[in-house]
Tab-separated table of C-alpha atoms in Angstrom:
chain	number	residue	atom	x	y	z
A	4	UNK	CA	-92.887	23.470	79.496
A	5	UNK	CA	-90.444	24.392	76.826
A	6	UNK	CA	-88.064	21.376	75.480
A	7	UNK	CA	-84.470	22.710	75.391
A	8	UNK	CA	-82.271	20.250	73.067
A	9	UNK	CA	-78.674	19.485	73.377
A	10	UNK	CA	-76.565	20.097	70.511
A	11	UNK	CA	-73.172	20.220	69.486
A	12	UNK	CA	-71.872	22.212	66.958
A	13	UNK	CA	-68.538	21.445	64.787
A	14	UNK	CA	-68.138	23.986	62.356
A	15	UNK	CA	-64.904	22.370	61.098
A	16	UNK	CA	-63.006	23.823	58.020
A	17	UNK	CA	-63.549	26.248	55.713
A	18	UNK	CA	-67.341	27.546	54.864
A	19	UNK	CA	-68.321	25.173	57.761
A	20	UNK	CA	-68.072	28.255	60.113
A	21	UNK	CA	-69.864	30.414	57.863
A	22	UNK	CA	-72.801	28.252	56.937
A	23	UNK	CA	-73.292	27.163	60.871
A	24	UNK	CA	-74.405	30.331	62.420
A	25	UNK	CA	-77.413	31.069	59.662
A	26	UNK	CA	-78.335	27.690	60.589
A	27	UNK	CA	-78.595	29.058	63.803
A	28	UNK	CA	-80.382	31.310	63.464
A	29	UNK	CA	-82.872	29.894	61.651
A	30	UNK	CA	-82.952	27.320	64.510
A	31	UNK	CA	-83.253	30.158	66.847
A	32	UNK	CA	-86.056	31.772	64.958
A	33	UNK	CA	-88.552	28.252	64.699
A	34	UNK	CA	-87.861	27.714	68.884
A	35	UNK	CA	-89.893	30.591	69.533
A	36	UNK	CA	-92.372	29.974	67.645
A	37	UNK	CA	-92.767	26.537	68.354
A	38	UNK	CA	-91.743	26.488	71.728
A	39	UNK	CA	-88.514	24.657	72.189
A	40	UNK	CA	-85.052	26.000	72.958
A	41	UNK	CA	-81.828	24.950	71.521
A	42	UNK	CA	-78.417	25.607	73.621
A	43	UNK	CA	-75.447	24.993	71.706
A	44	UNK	CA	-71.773	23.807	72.950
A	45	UNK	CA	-69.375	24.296	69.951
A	46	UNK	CA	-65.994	22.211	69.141
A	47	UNK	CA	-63.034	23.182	67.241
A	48	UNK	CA	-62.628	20.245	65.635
A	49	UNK	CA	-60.760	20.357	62.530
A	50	UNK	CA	-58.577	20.243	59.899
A	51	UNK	CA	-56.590	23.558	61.660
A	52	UNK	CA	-56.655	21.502	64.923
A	53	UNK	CA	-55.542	18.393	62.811
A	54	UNK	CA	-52.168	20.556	62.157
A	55	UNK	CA	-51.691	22.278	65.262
A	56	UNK	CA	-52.172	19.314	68.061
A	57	UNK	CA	-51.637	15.751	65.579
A	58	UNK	CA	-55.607	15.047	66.026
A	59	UNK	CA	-58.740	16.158	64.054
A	60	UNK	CA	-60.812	15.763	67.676
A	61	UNK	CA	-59.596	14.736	71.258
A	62	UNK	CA	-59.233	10.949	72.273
A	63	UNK	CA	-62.198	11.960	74.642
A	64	UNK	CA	-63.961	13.453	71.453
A	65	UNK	CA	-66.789	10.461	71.360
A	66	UNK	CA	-67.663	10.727	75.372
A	67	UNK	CA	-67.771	14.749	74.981
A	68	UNK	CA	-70.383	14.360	71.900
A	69	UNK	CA	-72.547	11.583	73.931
A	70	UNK	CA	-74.893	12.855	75.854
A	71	UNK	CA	-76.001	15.431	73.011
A	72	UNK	CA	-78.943	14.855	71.405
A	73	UNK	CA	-77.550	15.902	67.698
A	74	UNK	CA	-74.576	17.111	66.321
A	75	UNK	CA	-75.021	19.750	63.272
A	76	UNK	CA	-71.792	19.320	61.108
A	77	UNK	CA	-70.473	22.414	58.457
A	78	UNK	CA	-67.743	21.206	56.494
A	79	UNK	CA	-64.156	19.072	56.711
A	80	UNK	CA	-61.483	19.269	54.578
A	81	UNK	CA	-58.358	21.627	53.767
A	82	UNK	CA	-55.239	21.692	51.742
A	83	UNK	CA	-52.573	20.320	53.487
A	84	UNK	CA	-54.393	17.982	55.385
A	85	UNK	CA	-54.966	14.718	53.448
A	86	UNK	CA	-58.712	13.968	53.091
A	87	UNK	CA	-58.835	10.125	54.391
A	88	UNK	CA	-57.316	11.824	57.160
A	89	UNK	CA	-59.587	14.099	57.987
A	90	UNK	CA	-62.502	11.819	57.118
A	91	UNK	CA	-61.248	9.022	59.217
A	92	UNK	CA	-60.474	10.986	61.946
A	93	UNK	CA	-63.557	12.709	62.495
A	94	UNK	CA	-66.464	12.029	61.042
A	95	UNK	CA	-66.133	8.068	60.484
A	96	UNK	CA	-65.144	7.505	64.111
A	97	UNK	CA	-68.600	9.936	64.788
A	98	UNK	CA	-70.742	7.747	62.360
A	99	UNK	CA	-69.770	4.347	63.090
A	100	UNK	CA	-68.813	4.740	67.169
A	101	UNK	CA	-72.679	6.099	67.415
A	102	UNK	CA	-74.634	3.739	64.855
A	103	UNK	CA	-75.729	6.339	62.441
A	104	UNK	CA	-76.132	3.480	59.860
A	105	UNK	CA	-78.857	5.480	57.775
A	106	UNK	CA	-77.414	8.605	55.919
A	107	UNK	CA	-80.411	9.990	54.545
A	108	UNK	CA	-80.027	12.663	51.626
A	109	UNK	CA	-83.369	14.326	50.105
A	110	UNK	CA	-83.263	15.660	46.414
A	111	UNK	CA	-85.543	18.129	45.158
A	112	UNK	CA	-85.707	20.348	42.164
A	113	UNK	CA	-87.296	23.575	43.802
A	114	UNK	CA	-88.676	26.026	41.396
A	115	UNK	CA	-86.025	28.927	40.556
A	116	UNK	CA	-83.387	26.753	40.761
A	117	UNK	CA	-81.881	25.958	37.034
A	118	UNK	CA	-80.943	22.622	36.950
A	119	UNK	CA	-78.487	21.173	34.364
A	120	UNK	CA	-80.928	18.415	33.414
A	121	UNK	CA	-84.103	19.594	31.051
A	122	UNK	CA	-86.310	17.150	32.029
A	123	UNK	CA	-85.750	17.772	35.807
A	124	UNK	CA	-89.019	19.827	36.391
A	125	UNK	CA	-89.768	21.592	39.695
A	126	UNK	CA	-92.433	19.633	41.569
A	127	UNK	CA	-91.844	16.572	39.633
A	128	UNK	CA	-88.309	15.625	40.863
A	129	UNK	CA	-88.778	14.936	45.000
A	130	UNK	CA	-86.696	11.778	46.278
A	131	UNK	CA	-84.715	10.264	49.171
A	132	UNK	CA	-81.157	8.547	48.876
A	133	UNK	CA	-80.838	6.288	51.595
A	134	UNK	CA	-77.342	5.133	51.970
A	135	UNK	CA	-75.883	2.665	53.881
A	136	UNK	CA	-73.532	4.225	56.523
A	137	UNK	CA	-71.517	2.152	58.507
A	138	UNK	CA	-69.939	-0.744	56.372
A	139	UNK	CA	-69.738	-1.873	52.831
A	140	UNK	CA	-66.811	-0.521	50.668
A	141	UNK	CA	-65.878	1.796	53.363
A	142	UNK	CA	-64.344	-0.661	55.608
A	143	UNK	CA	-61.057	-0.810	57.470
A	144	UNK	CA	-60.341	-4.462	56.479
A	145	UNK	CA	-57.444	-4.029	54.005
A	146	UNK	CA	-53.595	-3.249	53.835
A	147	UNK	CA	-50.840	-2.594	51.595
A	148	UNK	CA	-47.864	-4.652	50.972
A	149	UNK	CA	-44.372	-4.397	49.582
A	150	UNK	CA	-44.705	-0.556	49.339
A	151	UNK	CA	-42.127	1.603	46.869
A	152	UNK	CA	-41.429	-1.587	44.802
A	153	UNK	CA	-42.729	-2.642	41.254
A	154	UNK	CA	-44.760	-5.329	43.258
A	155	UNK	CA	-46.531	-3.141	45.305
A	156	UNK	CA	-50.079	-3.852	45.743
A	157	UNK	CA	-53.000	-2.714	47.728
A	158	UNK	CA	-56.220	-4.750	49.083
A	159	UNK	CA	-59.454	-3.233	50.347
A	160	UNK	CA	-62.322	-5.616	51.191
A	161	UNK	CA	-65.904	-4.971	51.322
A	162	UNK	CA	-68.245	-5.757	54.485
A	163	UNK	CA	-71.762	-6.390	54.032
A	164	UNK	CA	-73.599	-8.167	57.170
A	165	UNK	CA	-77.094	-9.825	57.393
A	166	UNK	CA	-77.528	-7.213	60.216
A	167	UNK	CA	-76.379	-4.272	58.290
A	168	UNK	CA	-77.881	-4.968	54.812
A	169	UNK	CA	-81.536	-5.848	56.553
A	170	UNK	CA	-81.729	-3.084	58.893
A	171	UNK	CA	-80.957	-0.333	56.299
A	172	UNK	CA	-83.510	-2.143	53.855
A	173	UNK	CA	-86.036	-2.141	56.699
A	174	UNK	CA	-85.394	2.030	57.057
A	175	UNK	CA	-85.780	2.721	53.422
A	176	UNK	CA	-88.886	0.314	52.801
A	177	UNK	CA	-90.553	2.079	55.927
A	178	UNK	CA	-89.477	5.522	54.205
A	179	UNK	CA	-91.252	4.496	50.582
A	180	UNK	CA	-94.162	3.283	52.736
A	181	UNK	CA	-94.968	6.882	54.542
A	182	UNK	CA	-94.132	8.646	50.865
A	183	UNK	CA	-94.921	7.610	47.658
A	184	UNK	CA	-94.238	3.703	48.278
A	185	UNK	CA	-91.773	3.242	45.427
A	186	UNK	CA	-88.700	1.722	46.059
A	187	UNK	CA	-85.486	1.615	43.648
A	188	UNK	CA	-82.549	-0.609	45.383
A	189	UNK	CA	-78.745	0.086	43.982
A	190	UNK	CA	-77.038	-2.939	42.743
A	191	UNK	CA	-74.069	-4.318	40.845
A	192	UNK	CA	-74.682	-7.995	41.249
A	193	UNK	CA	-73.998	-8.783	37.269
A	194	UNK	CA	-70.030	-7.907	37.823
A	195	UNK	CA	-69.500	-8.075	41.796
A	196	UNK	CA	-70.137	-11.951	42.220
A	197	UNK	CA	-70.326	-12.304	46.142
A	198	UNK	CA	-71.608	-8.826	48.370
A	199	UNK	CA	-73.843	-7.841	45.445
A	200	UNK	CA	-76.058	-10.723	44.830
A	201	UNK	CA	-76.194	-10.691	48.678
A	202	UNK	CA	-77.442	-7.399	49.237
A	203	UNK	CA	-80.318	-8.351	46.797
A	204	UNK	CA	-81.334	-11.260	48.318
A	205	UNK	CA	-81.662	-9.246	51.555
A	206	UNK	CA	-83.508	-6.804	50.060
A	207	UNK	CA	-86.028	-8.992	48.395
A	208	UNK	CA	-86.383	-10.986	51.668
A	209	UNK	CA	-86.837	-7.535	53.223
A	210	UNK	CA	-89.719	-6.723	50.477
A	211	UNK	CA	-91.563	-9.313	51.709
A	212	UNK	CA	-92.705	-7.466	54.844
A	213	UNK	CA	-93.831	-4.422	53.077
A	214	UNK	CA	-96.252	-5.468	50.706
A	215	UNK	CA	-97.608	-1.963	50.377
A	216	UNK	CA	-94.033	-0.549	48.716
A	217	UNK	CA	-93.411	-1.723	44.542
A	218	UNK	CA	-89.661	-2.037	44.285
A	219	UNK	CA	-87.545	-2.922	41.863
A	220	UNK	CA	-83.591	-2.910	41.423
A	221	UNK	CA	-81.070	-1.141	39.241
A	222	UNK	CA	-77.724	-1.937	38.200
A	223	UNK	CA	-75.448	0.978	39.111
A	224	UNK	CA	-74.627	1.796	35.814
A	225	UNK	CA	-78.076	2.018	34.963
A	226	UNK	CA	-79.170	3.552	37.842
A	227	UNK	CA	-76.815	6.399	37.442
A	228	UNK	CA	-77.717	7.402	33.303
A	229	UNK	CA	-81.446	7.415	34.332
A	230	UNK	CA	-80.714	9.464	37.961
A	231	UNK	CA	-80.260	11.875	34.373
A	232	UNK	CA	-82.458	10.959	32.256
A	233	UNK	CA	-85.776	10.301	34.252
A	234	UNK	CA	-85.174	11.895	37.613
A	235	UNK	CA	-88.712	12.125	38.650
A	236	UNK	CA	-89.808	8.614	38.200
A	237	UNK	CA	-88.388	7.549	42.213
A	238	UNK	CA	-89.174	7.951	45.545
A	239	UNK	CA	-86.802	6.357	47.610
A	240	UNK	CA	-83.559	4.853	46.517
A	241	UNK	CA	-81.201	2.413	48.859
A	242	UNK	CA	-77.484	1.729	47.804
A	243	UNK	CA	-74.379	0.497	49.732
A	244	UNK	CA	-71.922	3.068	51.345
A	245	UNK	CA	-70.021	3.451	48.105
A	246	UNK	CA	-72.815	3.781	45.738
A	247	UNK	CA	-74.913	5.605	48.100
A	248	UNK	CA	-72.531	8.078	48.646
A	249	UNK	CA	-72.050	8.263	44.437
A	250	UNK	CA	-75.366	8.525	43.496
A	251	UNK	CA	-76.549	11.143	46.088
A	252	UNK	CA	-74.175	14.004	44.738
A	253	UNK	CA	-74.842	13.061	41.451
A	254	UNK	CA	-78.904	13.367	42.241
A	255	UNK	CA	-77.714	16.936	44.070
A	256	UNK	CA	-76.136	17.897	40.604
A	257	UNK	CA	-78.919	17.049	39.040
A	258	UNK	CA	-80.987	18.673	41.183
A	259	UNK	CA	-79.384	21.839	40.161
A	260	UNK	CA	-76.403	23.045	43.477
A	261	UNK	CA	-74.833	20.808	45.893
A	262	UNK	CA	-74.648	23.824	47.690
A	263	UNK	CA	-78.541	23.382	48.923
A	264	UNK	CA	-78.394	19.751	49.269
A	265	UNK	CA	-78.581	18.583	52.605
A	266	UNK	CA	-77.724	14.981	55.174
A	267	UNK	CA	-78.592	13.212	58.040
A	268	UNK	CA	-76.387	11.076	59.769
A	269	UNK	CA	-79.261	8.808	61.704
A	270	UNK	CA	-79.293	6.048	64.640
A	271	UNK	CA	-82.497	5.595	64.678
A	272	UNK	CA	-83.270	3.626	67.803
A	273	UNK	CA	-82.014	7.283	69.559
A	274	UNK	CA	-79.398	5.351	71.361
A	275	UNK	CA	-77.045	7.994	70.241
A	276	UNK	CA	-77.234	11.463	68.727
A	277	UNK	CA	-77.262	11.922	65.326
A	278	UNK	CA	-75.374	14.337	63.138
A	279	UNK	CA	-76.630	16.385	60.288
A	280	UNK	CA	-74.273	18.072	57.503
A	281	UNK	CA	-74.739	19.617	54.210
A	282	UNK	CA	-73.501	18.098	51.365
A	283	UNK	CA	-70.719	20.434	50.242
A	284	UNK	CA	-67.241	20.649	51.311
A	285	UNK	CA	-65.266	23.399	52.959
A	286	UNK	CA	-64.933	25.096	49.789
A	287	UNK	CA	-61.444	26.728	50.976
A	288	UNK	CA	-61.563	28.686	46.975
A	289	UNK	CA	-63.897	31.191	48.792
A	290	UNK	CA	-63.916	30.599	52.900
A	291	UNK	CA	-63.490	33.851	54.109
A	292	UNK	CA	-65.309	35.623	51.768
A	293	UNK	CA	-69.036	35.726	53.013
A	294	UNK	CA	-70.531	34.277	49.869
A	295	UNK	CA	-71.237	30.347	50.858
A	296	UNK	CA	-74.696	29.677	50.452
A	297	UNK	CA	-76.112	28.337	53.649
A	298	UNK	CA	-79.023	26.498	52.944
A	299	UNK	CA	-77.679	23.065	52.942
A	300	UNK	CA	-76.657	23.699	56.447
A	301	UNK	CA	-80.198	25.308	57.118
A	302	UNK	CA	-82.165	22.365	55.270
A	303	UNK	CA	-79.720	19.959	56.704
A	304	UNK	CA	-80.985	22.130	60.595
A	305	UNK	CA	-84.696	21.259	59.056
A	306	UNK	CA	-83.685	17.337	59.102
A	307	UNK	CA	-82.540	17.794	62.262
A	308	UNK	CA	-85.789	19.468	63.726
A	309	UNK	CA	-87.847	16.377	62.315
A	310	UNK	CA	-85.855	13.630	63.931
A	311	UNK	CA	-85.875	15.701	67.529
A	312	UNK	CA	-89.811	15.795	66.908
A	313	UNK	CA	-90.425	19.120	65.503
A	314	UNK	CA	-91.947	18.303	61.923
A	315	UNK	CA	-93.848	21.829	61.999
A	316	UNK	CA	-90.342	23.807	62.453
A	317	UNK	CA	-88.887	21.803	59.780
A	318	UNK	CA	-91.869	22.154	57.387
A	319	UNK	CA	-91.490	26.152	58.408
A	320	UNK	CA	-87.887	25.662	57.047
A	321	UNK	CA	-88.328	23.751	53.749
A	322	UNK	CA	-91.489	26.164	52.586
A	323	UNK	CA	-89.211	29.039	53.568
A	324	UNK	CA	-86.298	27.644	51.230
A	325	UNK	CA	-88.990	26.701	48.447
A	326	UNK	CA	-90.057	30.518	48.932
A	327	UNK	CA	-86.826	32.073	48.432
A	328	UNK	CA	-85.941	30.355	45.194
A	329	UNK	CA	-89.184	30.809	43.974
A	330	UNK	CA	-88.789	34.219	44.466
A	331	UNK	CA	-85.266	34.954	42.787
A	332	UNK	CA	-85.134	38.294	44.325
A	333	UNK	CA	-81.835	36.988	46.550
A	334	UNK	CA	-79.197	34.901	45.361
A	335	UNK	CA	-75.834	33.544	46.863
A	336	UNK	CA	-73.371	33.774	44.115
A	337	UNK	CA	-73.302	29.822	43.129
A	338	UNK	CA	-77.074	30.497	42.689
A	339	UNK	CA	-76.467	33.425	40.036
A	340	UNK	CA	-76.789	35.978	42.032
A	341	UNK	CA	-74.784	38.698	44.414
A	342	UNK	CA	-76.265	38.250	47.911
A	343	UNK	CA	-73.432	38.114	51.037
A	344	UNK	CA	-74.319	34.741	53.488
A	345	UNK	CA	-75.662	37.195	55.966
A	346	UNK	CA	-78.020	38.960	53.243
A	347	UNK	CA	-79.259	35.548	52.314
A	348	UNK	CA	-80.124	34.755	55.749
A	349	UNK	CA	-81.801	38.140	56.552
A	350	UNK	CA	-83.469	37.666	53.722
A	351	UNK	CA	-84.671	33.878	54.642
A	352	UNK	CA	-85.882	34.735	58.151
A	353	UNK	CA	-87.812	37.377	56.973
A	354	UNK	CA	-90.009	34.572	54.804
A	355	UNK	CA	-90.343	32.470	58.099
């Protein structure tokens, strides 16, 4: 029997609806030949909404999303529309509300892809981001006070839990353990005297049940010069929300186009759907246009294939992508070349 998966669709702002339906597609393309089917109920969802009705998503936005089994994300943001608005009315309230506490972000340099970095060598560079999701610097504990006078101030605390710290250490040790069992963890514990030096005790308490993974940690600083200057020496690397969410488009950068780079937004206990984006924003400078490169929203479709159980499809997906900048032949203009989004995606399915 064929499996037919549930997902939503929120093409959001911007490029978002362009990059979505090559995605698609592509989708489309590896369900008959691996023998699952894929219907899709789209939202409108967005900054445009945001303006129109007072709300990025309904208040019955979570309950509509629920029984889905993943939600595939293009982009948020527009002028006009603040972007902690937008962020913290839609896709925060998504991450947090279903316990997508892993947001997993693979960096590769793929060959035919210049990359701003010399030493970054196709083949050599292949690692995982795991950032924490759902706490840490990005809480909602905070305020400001006497606001428009010279003694204004602003607080924002940080939130790191015993549950949250151990369960995303537990994800990214399992994750070194089924690749190359190297471990880097993010830290800042020389300067931030209380939630740093926390997070690496968890962490080394968590080491001790995977004696198969070598870790070590990095101060932030640190961390961040060599994510430049020796790329290819790690596997998988595990940082807080804030630093997480640093490092990974810095590692995209280095890996030569946030426009390719891809995210999952994971509960993995499957108690909820997850949600899978690309990396890039709505890039509003050329929405409209037909030029967005849509591989970060295909590869980001790839993660999504693996955690619904299809590892072939994806694999199909990520050999295509390696293919097609390997082959230089078709370019998206952030890429170098003159290809529309549709040509690129002709182009892509005829590789799979």
């Amino acid at each position: 029997m064929t499996t037919t998966h549930r997902i939503a669709l929120i093409p959001g702002d911007g490029i978002g609806a362009e990059v979505l339906p090559p995605a698609q597609q592509v989708l489309d393309v590896l369900g008959r030949r691996h023998g699952f089917s894929l219907s899709y109920t789209s939202y409108d969802w967005s900054c445009e909404r945001y303006l129109r009705e007072g709300a990025m998503m309904p208040t019955d936005g979570l309950d509509q999303l629920r029984d889905k089994d993943a939600i595939l994300l293009g982009a948020v943001g527009y002028p006009g529309v603040p972007d902690h608005v937008s962020l913290w009315g839609l896709l925060i309230p998504i991450r947090r509300s279903f316990r997508q506490y892993v947001n997993l972000r693979p960096i590769r340099v793929f060959e035919g892809v210049d990359t701003p970095v010399r030493g970054a060598r196709a083949g050599d560079v292949d690692f995982v981001v795991v950032r924490e999701n759902a706490e840490g610097e990005y809480s909602e504990i905070g305020g400001r006070l006497n606001q428009g006078t010279s003694e204004e101030l602003a607080v924002q605390e940080a939130v790191f839990t015993r549950a949250g710290v151990t369960r995303i250490a537990d994800y990214a040790f399992s994750l070194a353990a089924r690749r190359r069992g190297r471990l880097t963890s993010a830290t800042k514990s020389n300067g931030i005297i209380h939630t740093m030096p926390f997070w690496d005790e968890l962490i080394a308490e968590r080491a001790a049940g995977h004696p198969g993974v070598t870790w070590d940690q990095e101060h932030i600083d640190a961390l961040a010069a060599k994510f430049v200057l020796d790329p290819a020496r790690f596997d998988v690397v595990v940082a807080s929300n804030l630093f997480g969410d640093i490092l990974s488009d810095l590692a995209a950068a280095v890996a030569g186009s946030i426009g390719i780079a891809p995210s999952a937004n994971l509960n993995p206990e499957r108690d909820f759907p997850s949600m899978f984006e690309p990396v890039h924003g709505s890039a509003p400078d050329i929405a409209g246009q037909g030029i967005a490169n849509p591989l970060g929203a295909i590869w980001s479709a790839a993660l999504m294939l693996e955690h619904l159980g299809h590892a072939a499809a994806a694999q199909d997906i990520t050999d295509a992508i390696a293919s097609i900048l390997a082959k230089r032949d078709t370019r998206t203009r952030d890429l170098g070349g003159t290809a529309t989004t549709a040509e690129f995606t002709d182009r892509l399915i005829e590789l799979l």
